[in-house]
Amino acid sequence: MKILVPVKRAVDYNVKVRVKPDNSGVDLNNVKMAINPFCEIAIEEAIRLKEKGVATEVVVVSIGDKACQEQIRTGLALGADRGIHIETNTGVVVDSLQVAKLLQKVVEAEKPDLVILGKQAIDSDNNQTGQMLAALTGMPQGTFASEVVVADGSVNVTREIDGGLQTVKLQLPAVVTTDLRLNEPRYASLPNIMKAKRKPIDVKPVADFGVDMTSKVTVIKVEAPAQRVGGVKVADVAELVQKLKNEAKVIA
Amino acid sequence: MSVLVYAEHDNVSLKIETNKLVHAALGVSSDIIVLVAGSGCVAIAEAAAKISGVSKVILADNAVYEHQLPENIADLVVEVAADYSHVFAAATTTGKNFMPRVAALLDVAQISDIIKVESEDTFVRPIYAGSAIATVQSADTKKIVTVRAASFDAAANEGSASVELLDTVKTSEKSSYISAELTVSARPELTAADVIISGGRGMQNGENFVLLNGIADKLGAAIGASRAAVDAGFVPNDMQVGQTGKIVAPQLYIAVGISGAIQHLAGMKDSKVIVAINKDEEAPIFSVADYGLVGDLFDVLPQLEAAL
């Protein structure tokens, strides 16, 4: 079976981003970018399913400007077979619904049996795309997956929910979104990075997809959050308890 | 203009998130309708009808909604939403699961995890793990919104709305529930607790988390964890506080052996009072803590338990 893995180029998770002085957004100039961590887990899961003989082909797709080909290459170096780059102009922000609509077209063309996405991107923190893609393609969804077992035309997904874990059975084709504990992504080896350079990436301009790219959501302003100021250091437990009781009044 | 609020519950009890959703929805409209979807949920609908500000409760009580499978729930909500300008659900794993499906089926964008309602079409939400706060405006005909419950007060329980039964049955052949493995705890739920004590990598192993039990008992606190503690297998994932876990804002948050990575701070920095107990005085957690105690948690925790 074929697995499609959409990946996003996002700010590296270690970077402490700063808001631009004009409040138009966050400053991403000269900031380290990487594959969104949840997307990396999605690639790893697809590769593992290929190694188990469950999947025959893994296709990585990314939407964005030319730079996101770096993240597609990383996916190829990790073991994906080929890439699709849906190219936008630099600086264009694509919202989750538009991404889902573009991916819907890719699904229609590629007909994957399984689409594995990250549960959320660590920049927009939306947690929407997988669910929206499932809705648009009429597929069932297994979100926040910590275990994925494919068998006999269906997939059992163990999901991380607020009270613990839940397992659901989905008929293929299906959409799965990854949680952090699904797996531990591997590192790409140098020979695999070299090999990835010869794997094909099909570049398609976003205009070819016939998706309305005007977002209905406008960002009015982006501000820095209210800063918490560090308080005092206490010398010992007795002083801590005394302050919590008498100063902060948060314990009786 | 009226708001459809999706009730957060587990078929056993109505969750406090629902009261917080109603409070948030009152920022948009005074006409609030609560949808309770589940199985054996009459008592939950009656509880929802008591929330102040609710004008009506719609109850869809059917076995197909028992596990709140998103394929079924989204179809139900899309149908019910026809009469409303806004749909609000909690940014819990349930709300996050079905709401984007609703939005896509209605062909509108979703506004996720709002912390403030500015007006009927303008909302405030954190991005980049809370490192930036965005004010966004939606021009969509329907506003599909998930709400960070921790950022809103709970509406009181002094109302008396009517409950209307809805016998719509939406069921998908494509998904089915197999099983659940729920964490059983006598302690308050993390997202509803007034006091939380959390352990991090500094706890060293899962067994040492018992050191938090006595303190939690004395304070009536819930016990949380950092991602490091969860990833190391010390405790289950549903205890995780952070960008990708639960977002909490208790009166008192005690971070024990937690360094204070951006990802963790995103989940707890709106707590009223933060206490940090860490042996590394350079740990970033001290820059957000109101009270910091530099010391070995294995010495400090028993002393703290004894002092309470």
Coordinates of C-alpha atoms in Angstrom, one line a residue:
Chain A
M1 CA 0.0 0.0 0.0
K2 CA 0.9 3.6 -0.5
I3 CA 1.4 6.1 2.4
L4 CA 1.3 9.8 1.9
V5 CA 3.1 12.0 4.5
P6 CA 2.5 15.7 4.5
V7 CA 5.3 17.6 6.2
K8 CA 5.7 21.2 7.3
R9 CA 8.8 23.4 7.4
A10 CA 8.6 25.2 10.7
V11 CA 10.8 27.0 13.1
D12 CA 13.2 24.7 15.0
Y13 CA 11.6 23.7 18.3
N14 CA 14.5 25.0 20.4
V15 CA 14.3 28.6 19.0
K16 CA 12.8 31.2 21.2
V17 CA 10.9 33.3 18.7
R18 CA 10.5 37.1 19.0
V19 CA 7.6 39.2 18.0
K20 CA 8.3 41.9 15.3
P21 CA 8.3 45.4 16.7
D22 CA 5.4 46.4 14.3
N23 CA 3.3 43.5 15.7
S24 CA 2.7 42.1 12.2
G25 CA 4.0 38.6 13.2
V26 CA 7.0 36.8 14.6
D27 CA 10.5 37.5 13.2
L28 CA 11.7 34.4 11.2
N29 CA 14.6 36.1 9.5
N30 CA 17.8 34.1 10.1
V31 CA 16.0 31.7 12.4
K32 CA 16.8 28.0 12.2
M33 CA 14.1 26.1 10.4
A34 CA 13.4 22.3 10.5
I35 CA 10.8 19.7 9.9
N36 CA 8.0 20.1 12.4
P37 CA 8.7 17.5 15.1
F38 CA 5.3 15.8 14.7
C39 CA 5.8 15.5 11.0
E40 CA 9.1 13.8 11.6
I41 CA 7.3 11.2 13.7
A42 CA 4.8 10.8 10.8
I43 CA 7.7 10.0 8.4
E44 CA 9.3 7.6 10.9
E45 CA 6.0 5.7 11.2
A46 CA 5.6 5.5 7.5
I47 CA 9.1 4.2 7.0
R48 CA 8.6 1.6 9.8
L49 CA 5.4 0.4 8.0
K50 CA 7.5 0.1 4.8
E51 CA 10.2 -1.8 6.7
K52 CA 7.6 -4.2 8.0
G53 CA 6.4 -4.9 4.5
V54 CA 3.1 -3.2 5.1
A55 CA 3.7 -0.2 2.9
T56 CA 5.3 -0.4 -0.6
E57 CA 5.7 3.3 -1.2
V58 CA 6.1 6.4 1.0
V59 CA 5.4 9.8 -0.6
V60 CA 6.3 13.0 1.2
V61 CA 4.5 16.2 0.3
S62 CA 5.1 19.8 1.5
I63 CA 3.4 23.1 0.7
G64 CA 5.4 26.3 0.8
D65 CA 8.1 28.3 -0.9
K66 CA 11.2 26.8 -2.5
A67 CA 12.9 26.4 0.9
C68 CA 10.6 23.6 2.0
Q69 CA 12.3 21.3 -0.5
E70 CA 15.0 21.0 2.2
Q71 CA 12.4 19.3 4.5
I72 CA 11.2 17.0 1.6
R73 CA 14.9 16.0 1.1
T74 CA 15.1 15.2 4.8
G75 CA 12.1 13.0 4.4
L76 CA 13.7 11.3 1.5
A77 CA 17.0 10.8 3.4
L78 CA 15.0 9.2 6.2
G79 CA 13.6 6.6 3.7
A80 CA 10.7 8.1 1.8
D81 CA 10.6 7.2 -1.9
R82 CA 9.7 10.4 -3.6
G83 CA 8.5 13.9 -2.9
I84 CA 5.9 16.3 -4.1
H85 CA 6.4 20.1 -3.6
I86 CA 3.4 22.3 -3.9
E87 CA 5.1 25.6 -4.4
T88 CA 3.8 29.0 -3.1
N89 CA 5.4 32.4 -3.5
T90 CA 7.7 33.4 -0.6
G91 CA 5.9 34.9 2.3
V92 CA 2.5 33.4 1.5
V93 CA 0.8 32.1 4.5
V94 CA -1.4 29.1 3.9
D95 CA -4.1 28.3 6.5
S96 CA -5.1 24.8 7.6
L97 CA -8.2 24.6 5.4
Q98 CA -6.3 25.6 2.3
V99 CA -3.6 23.0 3.1
A100 CA -6.3 20.4 3.6
K101 CA -7.9 21.3 0.3
L102 CA -4.5 21.1 -1.5
L103 CA -3.8 17.8 0.1
Q104 CA -7.3 16.6 -0.9
K105 CA -6.2 17.1 -4.5
V106 CA -3.0 15.2 -3.9
V107 CA -5.0 12.3 -2.3
E108 CA -7.3 12.2 -5.3
A109 CA -4.3 12.0 -7.7
E110 CA -2.1 9.6 -5.6
K111 CA -4.9 7.5 -4.0
P112 CA -2.9 6.6 -0.9
D113 CA -4.2 3.9 1.5
L114 CA -3.0 5.8 4.6
V115 CA -2.2 9.5 5.1
I116 CA -0.1 10.2 8.2
L117 CA 0.3 13.7 9.5
G118 CA 1.6 15.3 12.6
K119 CA -1.1 16.2 15.1
Q120 CA -0.1 19.9 15.1
A121 CA 2.5 22.3 13.8
I122 CA 4.5 23.9 16.6
D123 CA 4.3 27.4 14.9
S124 CA 0.5 27.9 14.3
D125 CA -0.4 25.3 17.0
N126 CA -3.7 24.8 15.2
N127 CA -4.2 21.0 15.3
Q128 CA -6.6 21.0 12.4
T129 CA -5.1 19.8 9.1
G130 CA -5.4 16.0 9.5
Q131 CA -9.0 16.3 10.7
M132 CA -9.9 18.7 7.8
L133 CA -8.3 16.4 5.2
A134 CA -10.2 13.4 6.6
A135 CA -13.5 15.4 6.4
L136 CA -12.8 16.6 2.8
T137 CA -11.8 13.1 1.5
G138 CA -14.6 11.3 3.5
M139 CA -11.9 9.3 5.3
P140 CA -12.1 8.2 8.9
Q141 CA -9.5 9.7 11.2
G142 CA -7.3 8.4 14.0
T143 CA -5.9 11.5 15.7
F144 CA -3.1 11.8 18.4
A145 CA -1.9 8.3 17.6
S146 CA 0.5 6.5 20.0
E147 CA 0.2 3.1 18.2
V148 CA -0.8 2.2 14.6
V149 CA -1.5 -1.4 13.5
V150 CA -2.5 -2.1 9.9
A151 CA -4.3 -5.3 9.2
D152 CA -6.8 -6.6 6.6
G153 CA -8.0 -3.4 5.0
S154 CA -8.2 -1.5 8.3
V155 CA -6.0 0.2 10.8
N156 CA -6.2 0.1 14.6
V157 CA -5.1 3.4 16.1
T158 CA -4.5 3.8 19.8
R159 CA -5.1 7.4 20.6
E160 CA -3.9 9.6 23.5
I161 CA -7.0 11.2 25.0
D162 CA -7.5 13.3 28.1
G163 CA -8.3 10.4 30.4
G164 CA -5.8 7.9 29.1
L165 CA -5.9 5.9 25.9
Q166 CA -8.5 4.9 23.4
T167 CA -8.3 2.4 20.5
V168 CA -10.4 2.8 17.4
K169 CA -10.6 0.7 14.2
L170 CA -10.7 2.6 10.9
Q171 CA -11.5 1.3 7.5
L172 CA -8.7 2.1 4.9
P173 CA -8.1 4.6 3.4
A174 CA -7.7 6.6 6.6
V175 CA -6.0 9.6 8.0
V176 CA -3.8 9.3 11.1
T177 CA -2.2 12.1 13.1
T178 CA 0.8 11.4 15.3
D179 CA 1.4 12.1 18.9
L180 CA 4.9 12.4 20.4
R181 CA 5.0 8.9 21.8
L182 CA 4.2 7.1 18.6
N183 CA 7.9 6.5 17.9
E184 CA 11.4 7.9 18.2
P185 CA 12.5 9.3 14.8
R186 CA 15.8 8.1 13.4
Y187 CA 18.6 10.2 12.2
A188 CA 19.5 10.3 8.5
S189 CA 22.8 8.7 7.7
L190 CA 25.3 10.4 5.4
P191 CA 24.9 7.8 2.6
N192 CA 21.2 8.1 2.8
I193 CA 21.4 11.9 2.6
M194 CA 23.5 11.5 -0.6
K195 CA 21.1 8.9 -2.0
A196 CA 18.2 11.2 -1.3
K197 CA 19.6 13.8 -3.7
R198 CA 18.8 11.4 -6.5
K199 CA 15.2 10.7 -5.5
P200 CA 12.6 12.6 -7.4
I201 CA 10.7 15.7 -6.2
D202 CA 7.8 16.7 -8.4
V203 CA 7.3 20.5 -8.1
K204 CA 3.9 21.9 -8.9
P205 CA 2.8 25.5 -8.6
V206 CA 0.0 26.0 -6.2
A207 CA -2.0 27.7 -9.0
D208 CA -2.4 24.4 -10.8
F209 CA -4.6 23.1 -8.0
G210 CA -7.5 25.4 -8.4
V211 CA -7.9 26.0 -4.7
D212 CA -9.0 29.5 -3.5
M213 CA -6.0 30.8 -1.6
T214 CA -7.6 33.8 0.0
S215 CA -7.9 33.2 3.6
K216 CA -11.0 34.2 5.5
V217 CA -8.9 34.7 8.6
T218 CA -6.9 37.9 9.1
V219 CA -4.2 38.3 11.7
I220 CA -4.8 41.8 13.1
K221 CA -1.8 41.8 15.4
V222 CA 0.7 39.6 17.0
E223 CA 2.1 40.6 20.4
A224 CA 4.5 39.3 22.9
P225 CA 2.8 37.6 25.9
A226 CA 2.7 39.4 29.2
Q227 CA 6.0 38.6 30.8
R228 CA 6.1 36.9 34.2
V229 CA 8.7 38.2 36.3
G230 CA 10.7 35.9 38.4
G231 CA 9.9 36.3 42.1
V232 CA 12.0 35.5 45.1
K233 CA 14.1 32.6 46.2
V234 CA 13.3 31.3 49.6
A235 CA 15.9 29.8 51.9
D236 CA 14.0 26.7 53.1
V237 CA 10.7 24.8 53.2
A238 CA 9.5 26.7 56.3
E239 CA 9.9 30.0 54.6
L240 CA 8.2 28.6 51.4
V241 CA 5.2 27.4 53.4
Q242 CA 5.0 30.6 55.4
K243 CA 5.0 32.7 52.2
L244 CA 2.4 30.5 50.5
K245 CA 0.1 30.8 53.5
N246 CA 0.5 34.5 54.4
E247 CA 1.8 36.3 51.4
A248 CA 0.4 34.5 48.3
K249 CA -2.6 33.1 50.4
V250 CA -2.9 30.1 48.1
I251 CA -2.8 27.4 50.8
A252 CA -4.7 27.4 54.0
Chain B
M1 CA -26.8 35.6 16.6
S2 CA -26.5 32.6 18.8
V3 CA -23.8 30.2 19.9
L4 CA -23.9 26.5 19.9
V5 CA -21.7 25.1 22.7
Y6 CA -20.7 21.5 22.6
A7 CA -20.8 20.1 26.1
E8 CA -17.7 18.4 27.4
H9 CA -18.5 15.2 29.3
D10 CA -17.7 11.5 29.6
N11 CA -21.2 10.1 29.8
V12 CA -20.8 10.1 33.6
S13 CA -20.5 13.7 34.5
L14 CA -20.6 17.1 32.9
K15 CA -17.1 18.6 32.9
I16 CA -16.3 22.1 34.3
E17 CA -15.0 23.0 30.8
T18 CA -18.6 23.3 29.7
N19 CA -19.2 26.1 32.3
K20 CA -16.1 27.8 31.0
L21 CA -17.2 27.5 27.4
V22 CA -20.5 29.1 28.3
H23 CA -18.7 31.9 30.0
A24 CA -16.6 32.4 26.9
A25 CA -19.6 32.2 24.6
L26 CA -21.3 35.0 26.6
G27 CA -18.7 37.3 25.1
V28 CA -20.3 36.7 21.7
S29 CA -24.0 36.4 22.4
S30 CA -26.6 36.2 25.2
D31 CA -28.3 33.3 23.3
I32 CA -26.5 30.1 24.2
I33 CA -27.6 26.7 23.3
V34 CA -25.7 23.7 24.6
L35 CA -25.5 20.4 22.6
V36 CA -25.1 17.3 24.7
A37 CA -24.2 14.3 22.5
G38 CA -23.6 10.9 24.1
S39 CA -25.2 7.8 25.4
G40 CA -27.3 7.6 28.6
C41 CA -26.8 11.4 29.0
V42 CA -30.1 12.6 30.4
A43 CA -28.6 13.6 33.7
I44 CA -25.8 15.4 31.9
A45 CA -28.3 17.4 29.8
E46 CA -30.1 18.3 33.0
A47 CA -26.8 19.5 34.6
A48 CA -26.0 21.6 31.5
A49 CA -29.5 23.2 31.7
K50 CA -28.5 24.6 35.1
I51 CA -25.6 26.6 33.8
S52 CA -26.3 30.3 34.1
G53 CA -26.7 31.9 30.7
V54 CA -27.8 28.8 28.8
S55 CA -31.1 29.3 27.0
K56 CA -31.7 25.8 25.8
V57 CA -30.1 22.3 25.9
I58 CA -30.3 20.0 22.9
L59 CA -29.8 16.3 23.8
A60 CA -28.7 13.8 21.2
D61 CA -28.8 10.6 23.3
N62 CA -27.9 7.6 21.2
A63 CA -25.5 4.6 21.4
V64 CA -23.8 5.9 18.2
Y65 CA -22.5 8.9 20.2
E66 CA -21.2 7.0 23.2
H67 CA -17.5 7.3 22.4
Q68 CA -17.9 10.6 20.6
L69 CA -16.3 9.2 17.4
P70 CA -15.5 12.3 15.3
E71 CA -17.1 10.9 12.1
N72 CA -20.4 10.7 13.9
I73 CA -20.2 13.8 16.1
A74 CA -19.0 16.1 13.3
D75 CA -21.9 15.1 11.1
L76 CA -24.3 15.7 14.0
V77 CA -22.8 19.1 14.8
V78 CA -22.8 20.2 11.2
E79 CA -26.5 19.5 11.0
V80 CA -27.3 21.2 14.3
A81 CA -25.0 24.2 13.5
A82 CA -27.2 25.3 10.6
D83 CA -29.2 27.5 13.0
Y84 CA -26.2 29.1 14.7
S85 CA -23.6 31.8 13.9
H86 CA -21.0 30.3 16.2
V87 CA -20.0 26.8 17.4
F88 CA -17.8 26.6 20.5
A89 CA -16.1 23.5 21.9
A90 CA -13.4 23.0 24.4
A91 CA -9.8 22.6 23.2
T92 CA -9.7 19.1 24.8
T93 CA -8.8 16.0 23.0
T94 CA -12.5 15.6 22.1
G95 CA -13.0 19.1 20.8
K96 CA -9.7 19.1 18.9
N97 CA -10.7 15.8 17.3
F98 CA -14.1 16.6 15.8
M99 CA -14.2 20.4 15.5
P100 CA -11.8 20.8 12.5
R101 CA -13.9 18.1 10.8
V102 CA -17.0 20.3 11.4
A103 CA -15.1 23.3 10.0
A104 CA -14.0 21.6 6.8
L105 CA -17.5 20.1 6.2
L106 CA -18.9 23.7 6.5
D107 CA -16.0 25.0 4.3
V108 CA -14.9 27.5 7.0
A109 CA -11.6 28.0 8.8
Q110 CA -11.3 27.1 12.5
I111 CA -10.0 29.3 15.2
S112 CA -8.2 27.1 17.7
D113 CA -7.6 27.4 21.4
I114 CA -8.8 30.9 22.0
I115 CA -7.9 32.6 25.3
K116 CA -10.1 35.7 24.8
V117 CA -13.2 36.9 22.9
E118 CA -12.7 40.4 21.5
S119 CA -15.9 40.5 19.6
E120 CA -18.2 38.3 17.6
D121 CA -15.6 37.8 14.9
T122 CA -12.3 38.6 16.6
F123 CA -10.5 36.3 19.0
V124 CA -7.1 36.1 20.7
R125 CA -5.0 32.9 20.6
P126 CA -1.5 31.9 21.5
I127 CA 0.9 30.7 18.8
Y128 CA 4.5 29.4 18.9
A129 CA 4.0 27.6 22.2
G130 CA 2.7 30.8 23.7
S131 CA 5.7 32.8 22.7
A132 CA 3.4 35.1 20.8
I133 CA -0.3 36.1 21.1
A134 CA -2.2 36.6 17.9
T135 CA -5.5 38.6 17.5
V136 CA -7.3 37.1 14.6
Q137 CA -10.5 38.1 12.7
S138 CA -12.7 35.7 10.9
A139 CA -14.8 36.7 7.9
D140 CA -16.4 33.3 7.6
T141 CA -20.2 33.0 7.8
K142 CA -19.9 30.6 10.8
K143 CA -17.2 30.8 13.4
I144 CA -15.9 27.5 14.4
V145 CA -13.9 28.0 17.6
T146 CA -12.2 25.8 20.2
V147 CA -11.7 27.4 23.6
R148 CA -8.8 27.1 26.0
A149 CA -10.9 26.5 29.1
A150 CA -8.1 27.4 31.5
S151 CA -8.3 31.0 30.3
F152 CA -12.0 31.5 31.2
D153 CA -13.9 31.6 34.5
A154 CA -16.7 29.0 34.9
A155 CA -20.3 30.2 34.5
A156 CA -22.3 29.6 37.7
N157 CA -24.9 26.8 38.0
E158 CA -28.0 28.9 38.7
G159 CA -29.9 28.6 35.4
S160 CA -33.0 26.6 34.4
A161 CA -33.0 26.0 30.7
S162 CA -35.3 23.5 28.9
V163 CA -34.0 20.3 27.4
E164 CA -35.0 19.4 23.9
L165 CA -34.5 15.9 22.5
L166 CA -33.0 15.4 19.1
D167 CA -33.3 12.0 17.6
T168 CA -30.9 12.5 14.7
V169 CA -28.7 9.5 14.2
K170 CA -25.4 10.0 12.4
T171 CA -23.2 7.0 12.1
S172 CA -20.3 6.1 10.0
E173 CA -19.5 2.6 8.9
K174 CA -15.8 3.7 8.5
S175 CA -14.8 3.9 12.2
S176 CA -15.6 1.9 15.3
Y177 CA -14.6 2.0 19.0
I178 CA -12.5 -0.9 20.2
S179 CA -11.4 -0.2 23.7
A180 CA -10.2 2.3 26.2
E181 CA -7.6 2.3 28.9
L182 CA -8.4 5.1 31.3
T183 CA -6.2 6.3 34.1
V184 CA -8.0 5.9 37.4
S185 CA -7.4 8.5 40.0
A186 CA -9.2 9.8 43.1
R187 CA -7.4 13.2 42.7
P188 CA -9.0 16.2 41.0
E189 CA -8.6 16.4 37.2
L190 CA -5.6 18.3 36.1
T191 CA -7.5 20.9 34.1
A192 CA -10.0 21.6 36.9
A193 CA -7.6 21.5 39.9
D194 CA -6.9 24.6 42.0
V195 CA -3.5 23.2 43.0
I196 CA -1.1 21.2 40.8
I197 CA 2.2 19.6 41.8
S198 CA 4.2 18.4 38.8
G199 CA 7.3 16.3 38.5
G200 CA 10.0 16.4 35.8
R201 CA 13.1 14.5 34.8
G202 CA 14.5 15.3 38.2
M203 CA 12.2 12.8 39.8
Q204 CA 14.6 10.2 38.3
N205 CA 12.0 7.4 38.0
G206 CA 8.3 6.6 38.2
E207 CA 8.5 5.2 41.8
N208 CA 9.7 8.5 43.1
F209 CA 6.4 10.1 42.0
V210 CA 4.9 8.7 45.2
L211 CA 6.9 11.5 47.0
L212 CA 4.3 13.9 45.5
N213 CA 1.3 11.9 46.7
G214 CA 1.4 13.0 50.4
I215 CA 1.7 16.7 49.4
A216 CA -1.0 16.3 46.8
D217 CA -3.3 14.8 49.4
K218 CA -2.7 17.6 51.9
L219 CA -3.3 20.3 49.3
G220 CA -6.1 18.6 47.4
A221 CA -3.9 18.8 44.4
A222 CA -3.7 17.1 41.0
I223 CA -0.4 15.6 40.0
G224 CA 1.1 16.6 36.6
A225 CA 4.3 15.9 34.8
S226 CA 6.7 17.5 32.2
R227 CA 7.2 15.9 28.8
A228 CA 10.6 14.7 29.9
A229 CA 9.0 12.7 32.7
V230 CA 6.4 11.2 30.4
D231 CA 8.9 10.4 27.6
A232 CA 11.1 8.7 30.1
G233 CA 8.2 6.5 31.0
F234 CA 7.9 7.7 34.6
V235 CA 4.1 8.5 34.3
P236 CA 1.4 8.2 31.7
N237 CA 1.0 10.8 29.0
D238 CA -2.4 12.1 30.2
M239 CA -0.5 13.7 33.1
Q240 CA 1.6 15.8 30.7
V241 CA 1.4 19.6 31.1
G242 CA 2.6 21.6 28.2
Q243 CA 2.2 22.8 24.6
T244 CA 1.3 19.3 23.4
G245 CA -0.3 18.1 26.7
K246 CA -2.7 19.8 29.0
I247 CA -2.9 23.6 29.5
V248 CA -3.6 24.5 33.1
A249 CA -3.9 27.7 35.1
P250 CA -4.4 26.7 38.7
Q251 CA -4.1 29.0 41.8
L252 CA -0.9 27.2 42.7
Y253 CA 1.5 25.3 40.5
I254 CA 4.4 23.5 42.1
A255 CA 7.1 22.4 39.6
V256 CA 9.4 19.8 41.1
G257 CA 12.6 18.8 39.2
I258 CA 11.4 20.6 36.1
S259 CA 13.9 22.8 34.2
G260 CA 11.2 24.9 32.5
A261 CA 11.5 24.3 28.8
I262 CA 9.4 26.6 26.5
Q263 CA 7.2 23.6 25.8
H264 CA 6.4 23.1 29.5
L265 CA 6.0 26.8 30.3
A266 CA 3.4 27.0 27.5
G267 CA 1.1 24.7 29.5
M268 CA 1.4 26.4 33.0
K269 CA 2.7 30.0 32.8
D270 CA -0.8 31.4 33.4
S271 CA -1.0 29.8 36.9
K272 CA -1.6 32.4 39.6
V273 CA 1.3 31.4 41.8
I274 CA 4.2 29.3 40.6
V275 CA 6.6 27.5 42.9
A276 CA 9.8 25.9 41.6
I277 CA 11.8 23.3 43.5
N278 CA 15.1 22.5 41.6
K279 CA 18.7 21.9 42.6
D280 CA 19.9 23.8 39.6
E281 CA 19.7 27.5 40.4
E282 CA 20.2 28.4 36.8
A283 CA 17.1 26.5 35.7
P284 CA 14.8 28.6 33.4
I285 CA 11.8 27.7 35.7
F286 CA 13.1 30.2 38.3
S287 CA 12.6 33.1 35.9
V288 CA 8.8 32.5 35.9
A289 CA 8.5 31.2 39.5
D290 CA 7.1 33.5 42.2
Y291 CA 8.8 31.4 44.8
G292 CA 11.9 29.4 44.1
L293 CA 13.6 26.9 46.4
V294 CA 17.0 25.7 45.3
G295 CA 17.5 22.3 46.8
D296 CA 17.5 18.6 46.3
L297 CA 13.9 17.5 45.8
F298 CA 14.5 14.3 47.7
D299 CA 15.3 16.4 50.8
V300 CA 12.7 19.1 50.2
L301 CA 9.6 17.0 49.4
P302 CA 9.5 15.1 52.7
Q303 CA 10.1 18.4 54.6
L304 CA 7.3 20.0 52.6
E305 CA 4.9 17.2 53.3
A306 CA 5.7 17.4 57.0
A307 CA 5.3 21.2 57.1
L308 CA 1.8 21.2 55.5

